[in-house]
Tab-separated table of C-alpha atoms in Angstrom:
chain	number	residue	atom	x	y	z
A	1	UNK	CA	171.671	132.083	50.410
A	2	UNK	CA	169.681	132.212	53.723
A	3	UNK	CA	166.150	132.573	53.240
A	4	UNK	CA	163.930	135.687	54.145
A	5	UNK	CA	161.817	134.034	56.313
A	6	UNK	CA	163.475	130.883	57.947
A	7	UNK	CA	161.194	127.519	58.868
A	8	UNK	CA	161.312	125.282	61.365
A	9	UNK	CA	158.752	124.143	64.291
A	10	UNK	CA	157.988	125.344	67.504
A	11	UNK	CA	159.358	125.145	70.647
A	12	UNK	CA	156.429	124.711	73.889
A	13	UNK	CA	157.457	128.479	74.991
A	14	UNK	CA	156.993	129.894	71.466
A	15	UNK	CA	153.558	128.102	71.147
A	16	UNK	CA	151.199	131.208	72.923
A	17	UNK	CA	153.278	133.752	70.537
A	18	UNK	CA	152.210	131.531	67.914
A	19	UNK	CA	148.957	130.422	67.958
A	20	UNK	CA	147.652	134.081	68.713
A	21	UNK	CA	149.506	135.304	65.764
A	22	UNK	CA	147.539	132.891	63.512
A	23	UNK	CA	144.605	133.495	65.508
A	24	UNK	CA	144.454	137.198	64.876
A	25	UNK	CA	144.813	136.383	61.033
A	26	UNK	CA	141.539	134.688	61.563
A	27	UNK	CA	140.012	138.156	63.113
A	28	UNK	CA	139.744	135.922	66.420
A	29	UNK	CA	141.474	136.504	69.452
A	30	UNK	CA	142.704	133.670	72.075
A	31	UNK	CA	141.837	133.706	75.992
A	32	UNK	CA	143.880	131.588	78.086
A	33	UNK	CA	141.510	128.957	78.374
A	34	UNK	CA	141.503	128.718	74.287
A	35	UNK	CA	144.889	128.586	74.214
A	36	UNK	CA	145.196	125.589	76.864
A	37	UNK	CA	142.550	123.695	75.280
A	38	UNK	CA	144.267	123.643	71.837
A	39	UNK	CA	147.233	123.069	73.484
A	40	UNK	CA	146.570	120.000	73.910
A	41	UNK	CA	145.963	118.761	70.788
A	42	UNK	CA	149.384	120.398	68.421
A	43	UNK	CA	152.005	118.180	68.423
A	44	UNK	CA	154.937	120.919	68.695
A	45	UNK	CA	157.049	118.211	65.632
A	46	UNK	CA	154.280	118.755	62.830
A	47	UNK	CA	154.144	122.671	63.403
A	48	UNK	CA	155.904	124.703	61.135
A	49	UNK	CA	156.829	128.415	62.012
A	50	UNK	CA	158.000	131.646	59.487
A	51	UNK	CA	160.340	133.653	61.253
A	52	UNK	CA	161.562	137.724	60.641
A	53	UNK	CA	164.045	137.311	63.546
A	54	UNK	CA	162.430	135.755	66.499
A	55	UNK	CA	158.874	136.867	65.721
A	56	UNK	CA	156.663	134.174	63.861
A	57	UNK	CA	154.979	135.344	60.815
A	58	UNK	CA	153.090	132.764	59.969
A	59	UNK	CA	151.998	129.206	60.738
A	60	UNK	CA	150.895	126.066	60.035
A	61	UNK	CA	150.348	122.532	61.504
A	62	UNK	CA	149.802	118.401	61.223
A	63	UNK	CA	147.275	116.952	63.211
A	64	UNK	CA	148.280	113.047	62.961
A	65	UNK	CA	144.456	111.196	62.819
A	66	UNK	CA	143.280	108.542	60.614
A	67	UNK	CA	139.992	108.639	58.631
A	68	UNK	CA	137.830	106.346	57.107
A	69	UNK	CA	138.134	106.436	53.413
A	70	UNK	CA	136.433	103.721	50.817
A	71	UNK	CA	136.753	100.311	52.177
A	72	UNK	CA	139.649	101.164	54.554
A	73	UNK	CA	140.586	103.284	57.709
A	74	UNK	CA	143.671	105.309	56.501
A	75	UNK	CA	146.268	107.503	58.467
A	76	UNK	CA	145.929	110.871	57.045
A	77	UNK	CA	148.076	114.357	57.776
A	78	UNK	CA	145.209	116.630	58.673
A	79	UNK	CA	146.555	120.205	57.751
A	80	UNK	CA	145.477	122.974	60.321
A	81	UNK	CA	146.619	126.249	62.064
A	82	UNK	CA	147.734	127.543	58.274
A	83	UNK	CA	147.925	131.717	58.566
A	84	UNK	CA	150.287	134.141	57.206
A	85	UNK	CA	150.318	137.653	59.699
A	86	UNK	CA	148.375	140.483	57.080
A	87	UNK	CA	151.920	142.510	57.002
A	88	UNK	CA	153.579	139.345	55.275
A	89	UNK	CA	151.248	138.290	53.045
A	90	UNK	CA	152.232	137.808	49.311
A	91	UNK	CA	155.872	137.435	49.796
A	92	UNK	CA	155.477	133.283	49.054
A	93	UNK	CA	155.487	132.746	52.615
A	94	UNK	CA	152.194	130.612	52.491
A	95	UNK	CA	153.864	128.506	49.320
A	96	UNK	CA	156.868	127.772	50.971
A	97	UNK	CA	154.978	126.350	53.985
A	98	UNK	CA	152.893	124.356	51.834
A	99	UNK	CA	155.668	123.062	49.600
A	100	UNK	CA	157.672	121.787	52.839
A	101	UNK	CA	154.935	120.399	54.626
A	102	UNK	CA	154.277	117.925	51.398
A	103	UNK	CA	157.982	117.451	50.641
A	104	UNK	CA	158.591	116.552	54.360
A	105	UNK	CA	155.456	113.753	53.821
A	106	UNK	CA	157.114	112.191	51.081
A	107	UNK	CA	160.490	112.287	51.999
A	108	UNK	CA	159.558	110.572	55.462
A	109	UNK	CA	157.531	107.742	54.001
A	110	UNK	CA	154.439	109.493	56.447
A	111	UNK	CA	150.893	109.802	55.600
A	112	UNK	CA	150.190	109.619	52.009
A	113	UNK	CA	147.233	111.666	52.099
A	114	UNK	CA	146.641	115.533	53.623
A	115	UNK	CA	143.144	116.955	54.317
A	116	UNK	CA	141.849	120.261	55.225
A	117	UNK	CA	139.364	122.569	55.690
A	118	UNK	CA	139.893	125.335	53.532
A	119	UNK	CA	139.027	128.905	55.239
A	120	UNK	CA	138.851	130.480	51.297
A	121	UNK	CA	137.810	128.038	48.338
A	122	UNK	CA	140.718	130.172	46.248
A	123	UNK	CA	143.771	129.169	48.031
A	124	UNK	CA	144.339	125.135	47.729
A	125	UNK	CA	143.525	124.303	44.619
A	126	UNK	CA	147.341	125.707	43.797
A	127	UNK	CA	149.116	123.268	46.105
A	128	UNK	CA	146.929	120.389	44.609
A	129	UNK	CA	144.212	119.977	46.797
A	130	UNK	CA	140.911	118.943	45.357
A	131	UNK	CA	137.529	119.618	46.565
A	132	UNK	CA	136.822	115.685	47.986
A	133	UNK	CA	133.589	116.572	49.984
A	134	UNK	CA	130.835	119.046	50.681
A	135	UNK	CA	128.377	119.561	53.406
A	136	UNK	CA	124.853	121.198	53.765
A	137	UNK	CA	123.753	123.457	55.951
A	138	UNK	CA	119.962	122.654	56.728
A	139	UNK	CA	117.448	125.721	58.219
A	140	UNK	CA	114.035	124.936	58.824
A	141	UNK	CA	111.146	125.948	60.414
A	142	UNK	CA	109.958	122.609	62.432
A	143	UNK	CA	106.210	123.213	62.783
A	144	UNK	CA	106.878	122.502	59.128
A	145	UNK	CA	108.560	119.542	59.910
A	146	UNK	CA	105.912	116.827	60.339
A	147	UNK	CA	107.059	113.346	59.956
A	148	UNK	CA	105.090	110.753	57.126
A	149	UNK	CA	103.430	108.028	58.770
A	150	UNK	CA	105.556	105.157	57.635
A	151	UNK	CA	108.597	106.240	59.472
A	152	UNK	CA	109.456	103.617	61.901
A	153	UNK	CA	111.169	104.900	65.340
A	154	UNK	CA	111.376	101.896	67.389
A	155	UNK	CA	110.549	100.945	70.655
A	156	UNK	CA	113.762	103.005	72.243
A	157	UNK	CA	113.927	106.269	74.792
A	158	UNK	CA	115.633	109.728	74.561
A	159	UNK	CA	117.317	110.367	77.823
A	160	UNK	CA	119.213	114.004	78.747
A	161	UNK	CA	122.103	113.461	80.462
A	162	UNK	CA	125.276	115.751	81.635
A	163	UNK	CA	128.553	115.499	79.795
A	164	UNK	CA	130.070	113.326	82.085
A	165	UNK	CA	126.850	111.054	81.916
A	166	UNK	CA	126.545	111.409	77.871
A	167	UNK	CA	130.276	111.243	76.647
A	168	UNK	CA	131.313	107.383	77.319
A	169	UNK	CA	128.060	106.282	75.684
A	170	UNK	CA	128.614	108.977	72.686
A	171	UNK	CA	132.154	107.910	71.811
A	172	UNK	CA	130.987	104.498	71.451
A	173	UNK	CA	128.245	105.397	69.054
A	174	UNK	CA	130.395	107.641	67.037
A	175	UNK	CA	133.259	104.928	66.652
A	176	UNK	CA	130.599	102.190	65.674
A	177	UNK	CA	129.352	105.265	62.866
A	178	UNK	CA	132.705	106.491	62.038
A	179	UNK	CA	134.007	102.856	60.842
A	180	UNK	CA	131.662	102.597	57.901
A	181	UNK	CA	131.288	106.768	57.051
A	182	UNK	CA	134.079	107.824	54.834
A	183	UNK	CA	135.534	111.426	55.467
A	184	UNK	CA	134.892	110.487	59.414
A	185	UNK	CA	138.192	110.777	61.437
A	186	UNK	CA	139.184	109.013	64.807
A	187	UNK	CA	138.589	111.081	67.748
A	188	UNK	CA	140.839	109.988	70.647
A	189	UNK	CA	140.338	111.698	73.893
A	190	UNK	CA	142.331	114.485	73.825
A	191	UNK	CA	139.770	115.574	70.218
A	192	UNK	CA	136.915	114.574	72.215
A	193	UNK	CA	138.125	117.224	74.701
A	194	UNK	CA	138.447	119.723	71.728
A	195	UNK	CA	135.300	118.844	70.606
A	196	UNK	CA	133.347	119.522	73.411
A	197	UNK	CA	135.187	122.520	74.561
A	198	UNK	CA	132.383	124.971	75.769
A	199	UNK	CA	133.859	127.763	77.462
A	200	UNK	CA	131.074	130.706	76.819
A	201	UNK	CA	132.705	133.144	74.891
A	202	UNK	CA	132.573	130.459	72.110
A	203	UNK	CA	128.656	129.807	72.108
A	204	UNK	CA	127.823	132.824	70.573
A	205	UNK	CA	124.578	133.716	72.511
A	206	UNK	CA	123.445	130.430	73.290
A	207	UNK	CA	122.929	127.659	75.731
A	208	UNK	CA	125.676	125.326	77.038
A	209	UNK	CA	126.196	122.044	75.317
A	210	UNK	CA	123.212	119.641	75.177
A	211	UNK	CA	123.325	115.985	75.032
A	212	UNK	CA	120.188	113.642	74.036
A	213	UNK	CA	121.146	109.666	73.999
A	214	UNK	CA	118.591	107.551	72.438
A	215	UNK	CA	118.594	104.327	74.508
A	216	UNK	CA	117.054	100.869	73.257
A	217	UNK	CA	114.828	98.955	75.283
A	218	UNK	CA	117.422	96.589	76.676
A	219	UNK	CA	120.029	99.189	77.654
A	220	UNK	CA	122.337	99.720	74.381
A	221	UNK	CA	122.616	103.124	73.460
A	222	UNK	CA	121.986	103.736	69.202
A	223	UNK	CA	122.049	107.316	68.914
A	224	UNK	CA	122.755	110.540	70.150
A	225	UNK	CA	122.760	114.274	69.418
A	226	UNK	CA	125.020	116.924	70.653
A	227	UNK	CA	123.017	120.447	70.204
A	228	UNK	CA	122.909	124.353	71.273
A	229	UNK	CA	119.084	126.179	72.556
A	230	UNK	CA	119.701	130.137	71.186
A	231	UNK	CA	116.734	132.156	72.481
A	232	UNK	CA	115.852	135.465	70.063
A	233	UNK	CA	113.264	137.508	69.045
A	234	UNK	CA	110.460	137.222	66.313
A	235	UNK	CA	110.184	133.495	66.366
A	236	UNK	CA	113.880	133.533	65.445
A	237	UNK	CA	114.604	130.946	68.944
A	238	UNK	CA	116.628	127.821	67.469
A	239	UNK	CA	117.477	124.440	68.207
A	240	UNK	CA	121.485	124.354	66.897
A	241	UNK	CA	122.168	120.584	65.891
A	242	UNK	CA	126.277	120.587	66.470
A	243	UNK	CA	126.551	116.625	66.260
A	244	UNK	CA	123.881	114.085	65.681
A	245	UNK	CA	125.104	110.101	64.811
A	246	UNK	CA	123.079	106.854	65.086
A	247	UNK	CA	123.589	103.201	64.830
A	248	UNK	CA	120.697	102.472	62.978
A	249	UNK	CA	117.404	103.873	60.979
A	250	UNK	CA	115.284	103.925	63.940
A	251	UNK	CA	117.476	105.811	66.657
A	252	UNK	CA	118.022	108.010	63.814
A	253	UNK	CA	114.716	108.753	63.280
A	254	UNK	CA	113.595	108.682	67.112
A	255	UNK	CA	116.226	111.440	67.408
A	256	UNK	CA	115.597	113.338	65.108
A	257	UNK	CA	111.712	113.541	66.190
A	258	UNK	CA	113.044	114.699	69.158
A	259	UNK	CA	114.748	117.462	68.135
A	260	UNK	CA	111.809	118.782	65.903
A	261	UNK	CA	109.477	118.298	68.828
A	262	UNK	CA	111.411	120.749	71.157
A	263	UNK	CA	109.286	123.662	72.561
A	264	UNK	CA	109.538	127.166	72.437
A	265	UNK	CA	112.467	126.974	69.578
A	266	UNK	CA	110.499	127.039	66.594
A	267	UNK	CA	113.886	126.935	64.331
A	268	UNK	CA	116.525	124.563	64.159
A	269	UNK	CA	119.911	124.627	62.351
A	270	UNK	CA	121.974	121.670	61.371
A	271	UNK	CA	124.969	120.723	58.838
A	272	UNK	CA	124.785	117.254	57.261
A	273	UNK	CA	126.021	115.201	53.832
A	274	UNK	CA	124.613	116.026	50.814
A	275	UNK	CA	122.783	113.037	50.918
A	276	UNK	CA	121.253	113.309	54.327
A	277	UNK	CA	118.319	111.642	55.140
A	278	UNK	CA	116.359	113.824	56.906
A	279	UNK	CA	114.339	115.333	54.084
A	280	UNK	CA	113.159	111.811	53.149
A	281	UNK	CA	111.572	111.413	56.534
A	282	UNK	CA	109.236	114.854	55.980
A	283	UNK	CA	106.181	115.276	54.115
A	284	UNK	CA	107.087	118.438	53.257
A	285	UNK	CA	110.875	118.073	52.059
A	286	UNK	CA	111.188	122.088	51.369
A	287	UNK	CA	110.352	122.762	54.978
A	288	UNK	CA	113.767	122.314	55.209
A	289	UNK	CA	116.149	125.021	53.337
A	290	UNK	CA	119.471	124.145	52.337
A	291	UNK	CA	122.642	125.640	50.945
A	292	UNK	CA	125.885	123.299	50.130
A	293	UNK	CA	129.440	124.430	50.788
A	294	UNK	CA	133.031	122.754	50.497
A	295	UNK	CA	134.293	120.447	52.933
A	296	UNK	CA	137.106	118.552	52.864
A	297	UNK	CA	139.474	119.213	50.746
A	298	UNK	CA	142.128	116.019	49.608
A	299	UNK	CA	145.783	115.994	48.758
A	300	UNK	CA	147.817	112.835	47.445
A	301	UNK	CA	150.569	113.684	48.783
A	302	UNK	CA	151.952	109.578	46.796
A	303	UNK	CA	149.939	109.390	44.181
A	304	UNK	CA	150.612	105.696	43.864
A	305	UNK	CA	150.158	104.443	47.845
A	306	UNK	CA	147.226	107.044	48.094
A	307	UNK	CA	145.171	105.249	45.490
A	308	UNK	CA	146.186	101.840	46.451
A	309	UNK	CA	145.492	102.572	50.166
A	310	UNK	CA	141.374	102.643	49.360
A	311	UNK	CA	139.318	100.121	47.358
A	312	UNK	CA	136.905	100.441	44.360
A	313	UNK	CA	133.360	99.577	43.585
A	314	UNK	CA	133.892	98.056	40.693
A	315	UNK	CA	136.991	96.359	38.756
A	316	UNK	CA	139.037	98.526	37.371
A	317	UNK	CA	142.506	98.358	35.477
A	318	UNK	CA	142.995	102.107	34.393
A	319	UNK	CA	146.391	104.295	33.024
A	320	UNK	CA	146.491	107.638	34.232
A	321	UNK	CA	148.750	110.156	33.073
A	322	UNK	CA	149.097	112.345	35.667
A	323	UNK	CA	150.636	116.264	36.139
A	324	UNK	CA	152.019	117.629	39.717
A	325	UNK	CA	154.306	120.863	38.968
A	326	UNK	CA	153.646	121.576	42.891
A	327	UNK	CA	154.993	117.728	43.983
A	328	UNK	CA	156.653	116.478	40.638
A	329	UNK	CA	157.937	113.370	41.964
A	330	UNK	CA	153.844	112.208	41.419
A	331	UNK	CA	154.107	113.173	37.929
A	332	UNK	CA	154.027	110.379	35.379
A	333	UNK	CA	151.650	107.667	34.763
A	334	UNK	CA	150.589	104.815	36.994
A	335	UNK	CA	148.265	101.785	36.745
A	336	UNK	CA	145.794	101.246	38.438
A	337	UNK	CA	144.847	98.028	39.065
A	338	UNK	CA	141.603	96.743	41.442
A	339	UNK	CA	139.573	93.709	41.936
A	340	UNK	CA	137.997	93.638	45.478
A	341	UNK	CA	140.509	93.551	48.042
A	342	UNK	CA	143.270	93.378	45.581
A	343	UNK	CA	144.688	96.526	45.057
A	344	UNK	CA	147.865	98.017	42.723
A	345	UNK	CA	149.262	101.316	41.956
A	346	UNK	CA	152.810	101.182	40.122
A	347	UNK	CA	154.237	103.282	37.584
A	348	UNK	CA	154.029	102.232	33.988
A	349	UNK	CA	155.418	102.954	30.564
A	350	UNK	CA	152.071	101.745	29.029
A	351	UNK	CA	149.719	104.171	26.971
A	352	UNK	CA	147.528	106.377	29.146
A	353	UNK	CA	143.757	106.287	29.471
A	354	UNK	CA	143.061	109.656	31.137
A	355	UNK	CA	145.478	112.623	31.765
A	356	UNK	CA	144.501	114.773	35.106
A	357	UNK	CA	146.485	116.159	38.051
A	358	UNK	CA	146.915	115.505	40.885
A	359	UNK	CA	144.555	117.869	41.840
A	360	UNK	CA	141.606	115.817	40.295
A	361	UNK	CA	142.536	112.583	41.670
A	362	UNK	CA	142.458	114.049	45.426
A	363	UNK	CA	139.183	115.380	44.348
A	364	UNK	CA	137.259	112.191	43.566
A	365	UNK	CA	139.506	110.078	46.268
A	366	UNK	CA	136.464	109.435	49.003
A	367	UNK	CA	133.888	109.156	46.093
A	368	UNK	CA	132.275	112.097	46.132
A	369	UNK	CA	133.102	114.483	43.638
A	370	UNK	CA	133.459	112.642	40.084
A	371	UNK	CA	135.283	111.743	37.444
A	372	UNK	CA	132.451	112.205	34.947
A	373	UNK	CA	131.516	115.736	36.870
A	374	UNK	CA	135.273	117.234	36.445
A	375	UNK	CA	135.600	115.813	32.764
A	376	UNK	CA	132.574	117.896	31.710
A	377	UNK	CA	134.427	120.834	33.214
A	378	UNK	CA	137.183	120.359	31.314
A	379	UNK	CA	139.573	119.411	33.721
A	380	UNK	CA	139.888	115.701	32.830
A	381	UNK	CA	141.149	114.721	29.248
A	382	UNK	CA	139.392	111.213	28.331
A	383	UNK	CA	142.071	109.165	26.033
A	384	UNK	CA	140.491	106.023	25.568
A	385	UNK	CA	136.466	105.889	24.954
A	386	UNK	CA	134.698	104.637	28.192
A	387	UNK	CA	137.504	105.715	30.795
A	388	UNK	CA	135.914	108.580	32.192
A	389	UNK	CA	132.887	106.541	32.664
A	390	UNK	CA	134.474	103.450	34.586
A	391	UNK	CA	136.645	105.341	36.863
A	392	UNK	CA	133.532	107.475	37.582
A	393	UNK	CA	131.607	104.089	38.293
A	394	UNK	CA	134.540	102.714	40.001
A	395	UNK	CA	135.957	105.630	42.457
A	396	UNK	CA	131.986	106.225	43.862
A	397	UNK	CA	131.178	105.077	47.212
A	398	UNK	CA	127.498	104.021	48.675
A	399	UNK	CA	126.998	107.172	50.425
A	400	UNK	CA	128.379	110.577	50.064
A	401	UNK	CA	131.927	111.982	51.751
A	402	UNK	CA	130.886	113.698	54.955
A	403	UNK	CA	132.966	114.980	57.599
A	404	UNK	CA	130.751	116.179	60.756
A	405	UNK	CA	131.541	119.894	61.477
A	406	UNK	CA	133.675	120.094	64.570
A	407	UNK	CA	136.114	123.142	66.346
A	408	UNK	CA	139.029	122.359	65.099
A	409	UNK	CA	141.087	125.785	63.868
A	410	UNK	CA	140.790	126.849	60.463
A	411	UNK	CA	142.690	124.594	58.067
A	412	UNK	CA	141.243	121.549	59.439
């Protein structure tokens, strides 16, 4: 029987047809310069297309990065450019997409993991994607913003510079941070490019890109922050924080005092990790306001090389029972088996500590979201006393999930 809506990816001429189709189911439109810019960055073999006829209906696309995940850097399939055009919506379009997209990952042996960014917190959680990460949106007012005493800034410089000027020294820093931050991805050139892409239809009212380096006495740069001046009325003028990473506490710091001292823009905006340390550098921690959101979103697409791929804080030799009526080859239990660097995940006849889907497990994956937190919910079923509490233990990592807020398209 020939299906309604036939997939298959892309061709290079089909691309601009495409990408303004998903665009517009966005609300956003595409201007040539858009268009070559992200361009650049689909690979035309990971991009699925619904057809009626020769008219695509809907989209969606693999971004092929890696990302630092507990105790490892780990290829991941970075889901983007999902849309279904508002005439062919609810006709299992988007669910046929999906299903594919994860069937062609484990059929291929490819990434055993998928990430997004989810446009609307209702749609994922149906194809088995967990909430992994969240983010916080800081707005403050900085004459509020006054620094304790004890903070230590070093001995280093800010310097201005152009792009051309800022962006060798910036990749460096953000590869040295990246390494050791779990949820941060790779960011070869041609996502630098995407990253920085500042035509100014897409600054919404304010300033070009800004870039601050903070530079340490003998030359090596530590820090640097990537930010937006928007001018308005009624004291309203803000400093927008896009990127900000540093090597170590000082540059940090020193940057961050920067920022805050900058005239004339007596807000500033900025989206960190939950546990970000700004607020512990104030003596006024509310003169910062805050409201959390989702971030990434994690799929084990192999249940068993997806949690054998990372490492634990603690030993652990666990039996999960786990459900997957969206990917039922995962479905079964496994045993899970860690002691430092040694790692197993195999399939097992043996009695089952904890039953959860998939679902759950991509949730607590980067060691964020936790066991303990989705149990209480009701969403993991403890079978032996004390499981719930070592995985929890076990699948935490030092610091929170975090994946700094980019341009990608919607879905990643």
């Amino acid at each position: 029987m020939r299906e309604p809506y036939p997939l298959r990816p892309i061709s290079d001429d089909e691309f601009e047809t495409w990408a303004c189709m998903i665009a517009n189911t966005y609300g956003e439109d595409r201007r040539d310069a858009d268009l070559e810019n992200e361009r650049s960055t689909i690979e035309l073999d990971r991009t699925i297309a619904a057809f009626d006829g020769d008219a695509p209906v809907a989209g969606a696309a693999i971004y092929t990065r890696s990302m630092t995940i507990p105790g490892a850097v780990q290829p991941i399939a970075g889901v983007t450019w999902v849309g279904v055009s508002p005439t062919y919506r609810r006709r299992g379009i988007l669910t046929s997409m999906m299903r594919k997209q994860l069937t062609d990952l484990h059929e291929s042996g490819g990434e055993p993991i998928a990430v997004l960014n989810a446009s609307e917190a209702t749609i994922y959680d149906r194809f088995g994607y967990g909430i992994a990460s969240r983010a916080v949106e800081f707005e403050g007012e900085k004459r509020s913003m006054r620094f304790r005493s004890d903070i230590d800034v070093g001995q280093g410089t800010i310097r201005l510079l152009s792009r051309a000027e800022a962006r060798p020294l910036i990749e460096k820093v953000y590869d040295m941070v990246r390494i050791n931050s779990v949820g941060w991805l790779d960011r070869p050139a041609k996502f630098w490019n995407a990253r920085l892409y500042d035509e100014e239809h897409v600054r919404d009212g304010a300033t070009a890109l800004r870039f601050a380096v903070h530079e340490e006495p003998g030359g090596a740069v530590t820090g640097y922050a990537i930010y937006r001046l928007k001018g308005e009325k009624d004291d309203k003028s803000t400093v927008q924080i896009k990127e900000l990473a540093a090597t170590t506490r000082q540059a940090y710091a020193a940057v961050w005092r920067f920022l805050i001292g900058i005239d004339l823009f007596p807000q500033i905006s900025y989206e960190g990790p939950i546990d970000e340390q700004l607020p512990h550098l104030l003596l006024d921690a509310r003169a910062l306001r805050s409201t959390v959101s989702d971030r990434l979103w994690v799929r084990l697409v192999d249940v068993d090389r997806a949690l054998a791929s990372r490492r634990y804080a603690t030993p652990l030799d666990m039996v999960f029972e786990v459900e997957d009526t969206f990917c039922p080859w995962n479905a079964g239990r496994y045993r899970l088996q860690a002691d430092g660097e040694s790692v197993t995940c195999e399939r097992t006849q043996a009695s089952a500590a904890l039953h959860l889907s998939s679902t759950e497990l991509g949730a607590v994956f980067l060691g964020g979201t936790t066991l303990a937190s989705l149990a209480a919910a009701g969403r993991v079923k403890e079978l032996r006393p004390g499981a719930v509490v070592s995985c929890t233990v076990a699948f935490r990592g030092e610091r929170e999930p975090f994946y700094p807020p980019g341009r990608p398209f919607p879905g990643y």
